[in-house]
GROMACS .gro file of C-alpha atoms in nm:
model
  231
    1MET     CA    1  10.769   8.875  10.323
    2LYS     CA    2  10.622   9.197  10.463
    3VAL     CA    3  10.761   9.402  10.750
    4LEU     CA    4  10.583   9.583  11.030
    5ALA     CA    5  10.839   9.821  11.175
    6TYR     CA    6  10.860  10.044  11.480
    7LEU     CA    7  11.114  10.303  11.593
    8LEU     CA    8  11.188  10.324  11.964
    9TYR     CA    9  11.470  10.523  12.120
   10GLY     CA   10  11.542  10.682  12.454
   11GLN     CA   11  11.436  10.555  12.795
   12LYS     CA   12  11.073  10.663  12.839
   13THR     CA   13  10.876  10.374  12.988
   14GLU     CA   14  10.543  10.484  12.838
   15TYR     CA   15  10.678  10.448  12.483
   16GLU     CA   16  10.791  10.093  12.555
   17LEU     CA   17  10.447  10.013  12.699
   18GLU     CA   18  10.282  10.160  12.388
   19LEU     CA   19  10.508   9.949  12.171
   20THR     CA   20  10.423   9.638  12.372
   21LEU     CA   21  10.049   9.695  12.327
   22SER     CA   22  10.086   9.761  11.955
   23ILE     CA   23  10.292   9.448  11.895
   24LEU     CA   24  10.060   9.232  12.105
   25SER     CA   25   9.762   9.360  11.906
   26ALA     CA   26   9.945   9.280  11.580
   27LEU     CA   27  10.029   8.928  11.696
   28HIS     CA   28   9.671   8.871  11.807
   29GLN     CA   29   9.525   8.989  11.476
   30LEU     CA   30   9.778   8.791  11.269
   31GLY     CA   31   9.656   8.464  11.418
   32GLU     CA   32   9.847   8.138  11.441
   33ASP     CA   33  10.043   8.155  11.114
   34LYS     CA   34  10.266   8.464  11.127
   35SER     CA   35  10.530   8.338  10.884
   36ASP     CA   36  10.460   8.596  10.613
   37VAL     CA   37  10.495   8.903  10.836
   38LYS     CA   38  10.809   9.005  11.022
   39ILE     CA   39  10.791   9.253  11.311
   40VAL     CA   40  11.102   9.469  11.339
   41ILE     CA   41  11.202   9.724  11.603
   42VAL     CA   42  11.457   9.987  11.506
   43THR     CA   43  11.609  10.086  11.839
   44ASP     CA   44  11.912  10.204  12.031
   45ARG     CA   45  11.801   9.995  12.330
   46GLU     CA   46  11.966   9.679  12.458
   47ASN     CA   47  11.761   9.369  12.543
   48LEU     CA   48  11.428   9.517  12.433
   49LEU     CA   49  11.127   9.279  12.465
   50PRO     CA   50  11.351   8.969  12.460
   51SER     CA   51  11.060   8.723  12.485
   52PHE     CA   52  10.869   8.867  12.189
   53PRO     CA   53  10.884   8.715  11.838
   54VAL     CA   54  11.040   9.027  11.690
   55GLU     CA   55  11.365   9.116  11.519
   56ILE     CA   56  11.582   9.400  11.651
   57LEU     CA   57  11.748   9.631  11.400
   58ARG     CA   58  12.006   9.819  11.601
   59VAL     CA   59  12.080  10.187  11.547
   60SER     CA   60  12.386  10.339  11.712
   61HIS     CA   61  12.366  10.659  11.912
   62GLU     CA   62  12.578  10.827  11.644
   63GLU     CA   63  12.349  10.711  11.363
   64LEU     CA   64  12.041  10.824  11.554
   65ALA     CA   65  12.197  11.164  11.615
   66ALA     CA   66  12.268  11.197  11.242
   67TRP     CA   67  11.909  11.104  11.160
   68GLN     CA   68  11.786  11.382  11.387
   69THR     CA   69  12.013  11.651  11.246
   70THR     CA   70  11.890  11.886  10.974
   71PRO     CA   71  12.112  12.153  10.815
   72SER     CA   72  11.924  12.399  11.037
   73GLY     CA   73  11.940  12.211  11.365
   74HIS     CA   74  11.801  11.922  11.569
   75TYR     CA   75  11.462  11.775  11.477
   76HIS     CA   76  11.377  11.445  11.644
   77PHE     CA   77  11.094  11.334  11.411
   78ARG     CA   78  11.339  11.334  11.121
   79ALA     CA   79  11.441  10.993  11.253
   80LYS     CA   80  11.114  10.838  11.131
   81PRO     CA   81  11.178  10.846  10.755
   82CYS     CA   82  11.542  10.757  10.818
   83ALA     CA   83  11.435  10.450  11.015
   84LEU     CA   84  11.198  10.348  10.736
   85LEU     CA   85  11.485  10.370  10.486
   86LYS     CA   86  11.699  10.148  10.709
   87VAL     CA   87  11.421   9.888  10.722
   88ILE     CA   88  11.359   9.900  10.346
   89ASP     CA   89  11.730   9.862  10.272
   90ARG     CA   90  11.770   9.575  10.516
   91TYR     CA   91  11.470   9.365  10.413
   92GLN     CA   92  11.410   9.468  10.049
   93CYS     CA   93  11.034   9.419  10.075
   94PRO     CA   94  10.715   9.619  10.142
   95ALA     CA   95  10.728   9.781  10.485
   96ALA     CA   96  10.497   9.979  10.710
   97LEU     CA   97  10.644  10.196  10.986
   98LEU     CA   98  10.407  10.253  11.278
   99ASP     CA   99  10.420  10.495  11.567
  100THR     CA  100  10.419  10.323  11.904
  101ASP     CA  101  10.085  10.484  12.002
  102THR     CA  102   9.889  10.252  11.774
  103TYR     CA  103   9.711   9.922  11.793
  104PHE     CA  104   9.558   9.689  11.539
  105ILE     CA  105   9.184   9.635  11.509
  106GLN     CA  106   9.217   9.418  11.196
  107ASP     CA  107   9.472   9.182  11.044
  108PRO     CA  108   9.798   9.372  10.971
  109ARG     CA  109   9.823   9.191  10.636
  110LYS     CA  110   9.549   9.422  10.512
  111LEU     CA  111   9.797   9.712  10.525
  112PHE     CA  112  10.000   9.551  10.250
  113GLU     CA  113   9.697   9.507  10.026
  114ARG     CA  114   9.706   9.888  10.001
  115ILE     CA  115  10.077   9.920   9.919
  116SER     CA  116  10.209   9.879   9.565
  117SER     CA  117  10.441  10.047   9.317
  118THR     CA  118  10.167  10.304   9.251
  119THR     CA  119  10.003  10.319   9.595
  120SER     CA  120  10.153  10.421   9.927
  121LEU     CA  121  10.000  10.430  10.273
  122MET     CA  122   9.957  10.680  10.555
  123HIS     CA  123   9.728  10.656  10.854
  124GLU     CA  124   9.465  10.910  10.747
  125SER     CA  125   9.409  11.275  10.666
  126ASP     CA  126   9.425  11.515  10.961
  127ASN     CA  127   9.146  11.705  10.781
  128TYR     CA  128   9.308  12.044  10.745
  129ARG     CA  129   9.519  12.242  10.504
  130ILE     CA  130   9.823  12.403  10.659
  131GLY     CA  131   9.702  12.756  10.585
  132GLU     CA  132   9.403  12.690  10.812
  133ASN     CA  133   9.607  12.596  11.119
  134PRO     CA  134   9.791  12.858  11.332
  135LEU     CA  135  10.051  12.591  11.411
  136TRP     CA  136  10.189  12.657  11.063
  137ASP     CA  137  10.221  13.036  11.105
  138PRO     CA  138  10.604  13.009  11.115
  139ILE     CA  139  10.596  12.877  10.756
  140THR     CA  140  10.281  12.983  10.568
  141PRO     CA  141  10.365  13.358  10.539
  142HIS     CA  142  10.681  13.257  10.349
  143ILE     CA  143  10.504  13.032  10.099
  144GLN     CA  144  10.185  13.223  10.015
  145ASP     CA  145  10.219  13.162   9.641
  146GLY     CA  146  10.360  12.815   9.697
  147ILE     CA  147  10.718  12.696   9.674
  148GLU     CA  148  10.860  12.402   9.485
  149ILE     CA  149  11.100  12.169   9.664
  150GLU     CA  150  11.239  11.866   9.482
  151GLY     CA  151  10.955  11.894   9.231
  152VAL     CA  152  10.687  11.902   9.503
  153THR     CA  153  10.472  12.211   9.555
  154ILE     CA  154  10.410  12.320   9.914
  155SER     CA  155  10.149  12.592   9.967
  156PRO     CA  156   9.890  12.700  10.227
  157GLU     CA  157   9.655  12.461  10.043
  158SER     CA  158   9.874  12.158  10.118
  159GLU     CA  159   9.681  11.889  10.303
  160MET     CA  160   9.816  11.740  10.626
  161LEU     CA  161   9.830  11.360  10.627
  162ASN     CA  162   9.902  11.170  10.946
  163SER     CA  163  10.223  10.968  10.958
  164GLY     CA  164  10.122  10.733  11.241
  165VAL     CA  165  10.155  10.471  10.965
  166ILE     CA  166  10.379  10.505  10.658
  167GLY     CA  167  10.382  10.220  10.409
  168ILE     CA  168  10.579  10.184  10.084
  169THR     CA  169  10.736   9.924   9.859
  170HIS     CA  170  11.112   9.890   9.818
  171ASP     CA  171  11.105  10.037   9.467
  172ASN     CA  172  10.961  10.361   9.610
  173ARG     CA  173  11.237  10.412   9.869
  174GLY     CA  174  11.355  10.716   9.670
  175LEU     CA  175  11.033  10.893   9.769
  176ILE     CA  176  11.131  10.868  10.134
  177GLU     CA  177  11.474  11.008  10.051
  178LYS     CA  178  11.304  11.295   9.870
  179SER     CA  179  11.072  11.359  10.166
  180ILE     CA  180  11.376  11.408  10.390
  181LEU     CA  181  11.507  11.678  10.154
  182VAL     CA  182  11.166  11.847  10.158
  183LEU     CA  183  11.153  11.817  10.537
  184ASP     CA  184  11.495  11.979  10.576
  185ARG     CA  185  11.399  12.273  10.356
  186LEU     CA  186  11.070  12.333  10.539
  187PHE     CA  187  11.236  12.304  10.879
  188ALA     CA  188  11.482  12.573  10.772
  189ILE     CA  189  11.188  12.805  10.701
  190GLY     CA  190  11.013  12.733  11.030
  191PRO     CA  191  11.062  12.460  11.294
  192VAL     CA  192  10.702  12.331  11.306
  193PHE     CA  193  10.695  12.013  11.514
  194ASN     CA  194  10.514  11.794  11.258
  195VAL     CA  195  10.685  11.919  10.944
  196GLU     CA  196  10.787  11.556  10.885
  197GLN     CA  197  10.424  11.461  10.825
  198LEU     CA  198  10.371  11.736  10.571
  199ALA     CA  199  10.687  11.648  10.379
  200ILE     CA  200  10.614  11.275  10.360
  201GLY     CA  201  10.249  11.326  10.271
  202ALA     CA  202  10.328  11.583  10.002
  203VAL     CA  203  10.592  11.366   9.833
  204LEU     CA  204  10.388  11.046   9.843
  205SER     CA  205  10.079  11.229   9.715
  206LYS     CA  206  10.278  11.375   9.426
  207HIS     CA  207  10.410  11.042   9.303
  208THR     CA  208  10.157  10.780   9.422
  209LYS     CA  209   9.799  10.739   9.525
  210VAL     CA  210   9.792  10.756   9.906
  211ALA     CA  211   9.562  10.511  10.081
  212ASN     CA  212   9.463  10.535  10.448
  213CYS     CA  213   9.430  10.263  10.710
  214ARG     CA  214   9.225  10.411  10.992
  215ASP     CA  215   8.997  10.105  10.969
  216ILE     CA  216   9.292   9.872  11.038
  217VAL     CA  217   9.503  10.068  11.289
  218LEU     CA  218   9.382  10.288  11.571
  219HIS     CA  219   9.623  10.577  11.639
  220TYR     CA  220   9.557  10.738  11.975
  221TRP     CA  221   9.777  11.047  11.934
  222GLY     CA  222   9.693  11.399  12.039
  223SER     CA  223   9.510  11.567  12.323
  224GLY     CA  224   9.197  11.446  12.500
  225TYR     CA  225   9.124  11.128  12.690
  226ARG     CA  226   9.257  10.860  12.452
  227LYS     CA  227   9.628  10.860  12.531
  228PRO     CA  228   9.591  10.893  12.912
  229PHE     CA  229   9.326  10.618  12.906
  230ILE     CA  230   9.547  10.380  12.706
  231HIS     CA  231   9.846  10.454  12.930
   0.00000   0.00000   0.00000
């Protein structure tokens, strides 16, 4: 069994519509026999997509609040690695967590061909090092010579990988736990909005070979025409 997982919380309609499109694209690409892939939604919602062939993994409001709490304050994207841990612990099999603003252009099974004990998966490189992007100015002056967190070096030369897709095997769940510790430390230095991506990418790159899946999943994040057009 393999698991495609999504995290959805709150009441924003556009996120539910994104999720609907992503799941429909997955079902379409999977074809008639879907028995080897389970689609799971981690959510605090009641009665979400009741007619879809998906499994709901409930998260309480208290659990979600804990996921989004760092030692230095609230950070909502911290919930992503926590949700992936919940999925891995529940199903004990390879899992890929996808952002809702995604859709499949190939068979989702191909994701799992790129996940093993030595290979993990993220969507793609964002094609910059954090020292090149002013977004990271709250952090980079404090780490000019690099800092080591949980055995992982973070420096202005650290590459940003996109976490629109995160895929690991169950035996690598400890890497996601470690990425949360790295995330918390970086957030304490500076509350950059996508510090979660840097932490996960840095940890997975340290301990595994990181594959990408931009040829399998289209991720329409960011500015420009893509997200408004899809909406």
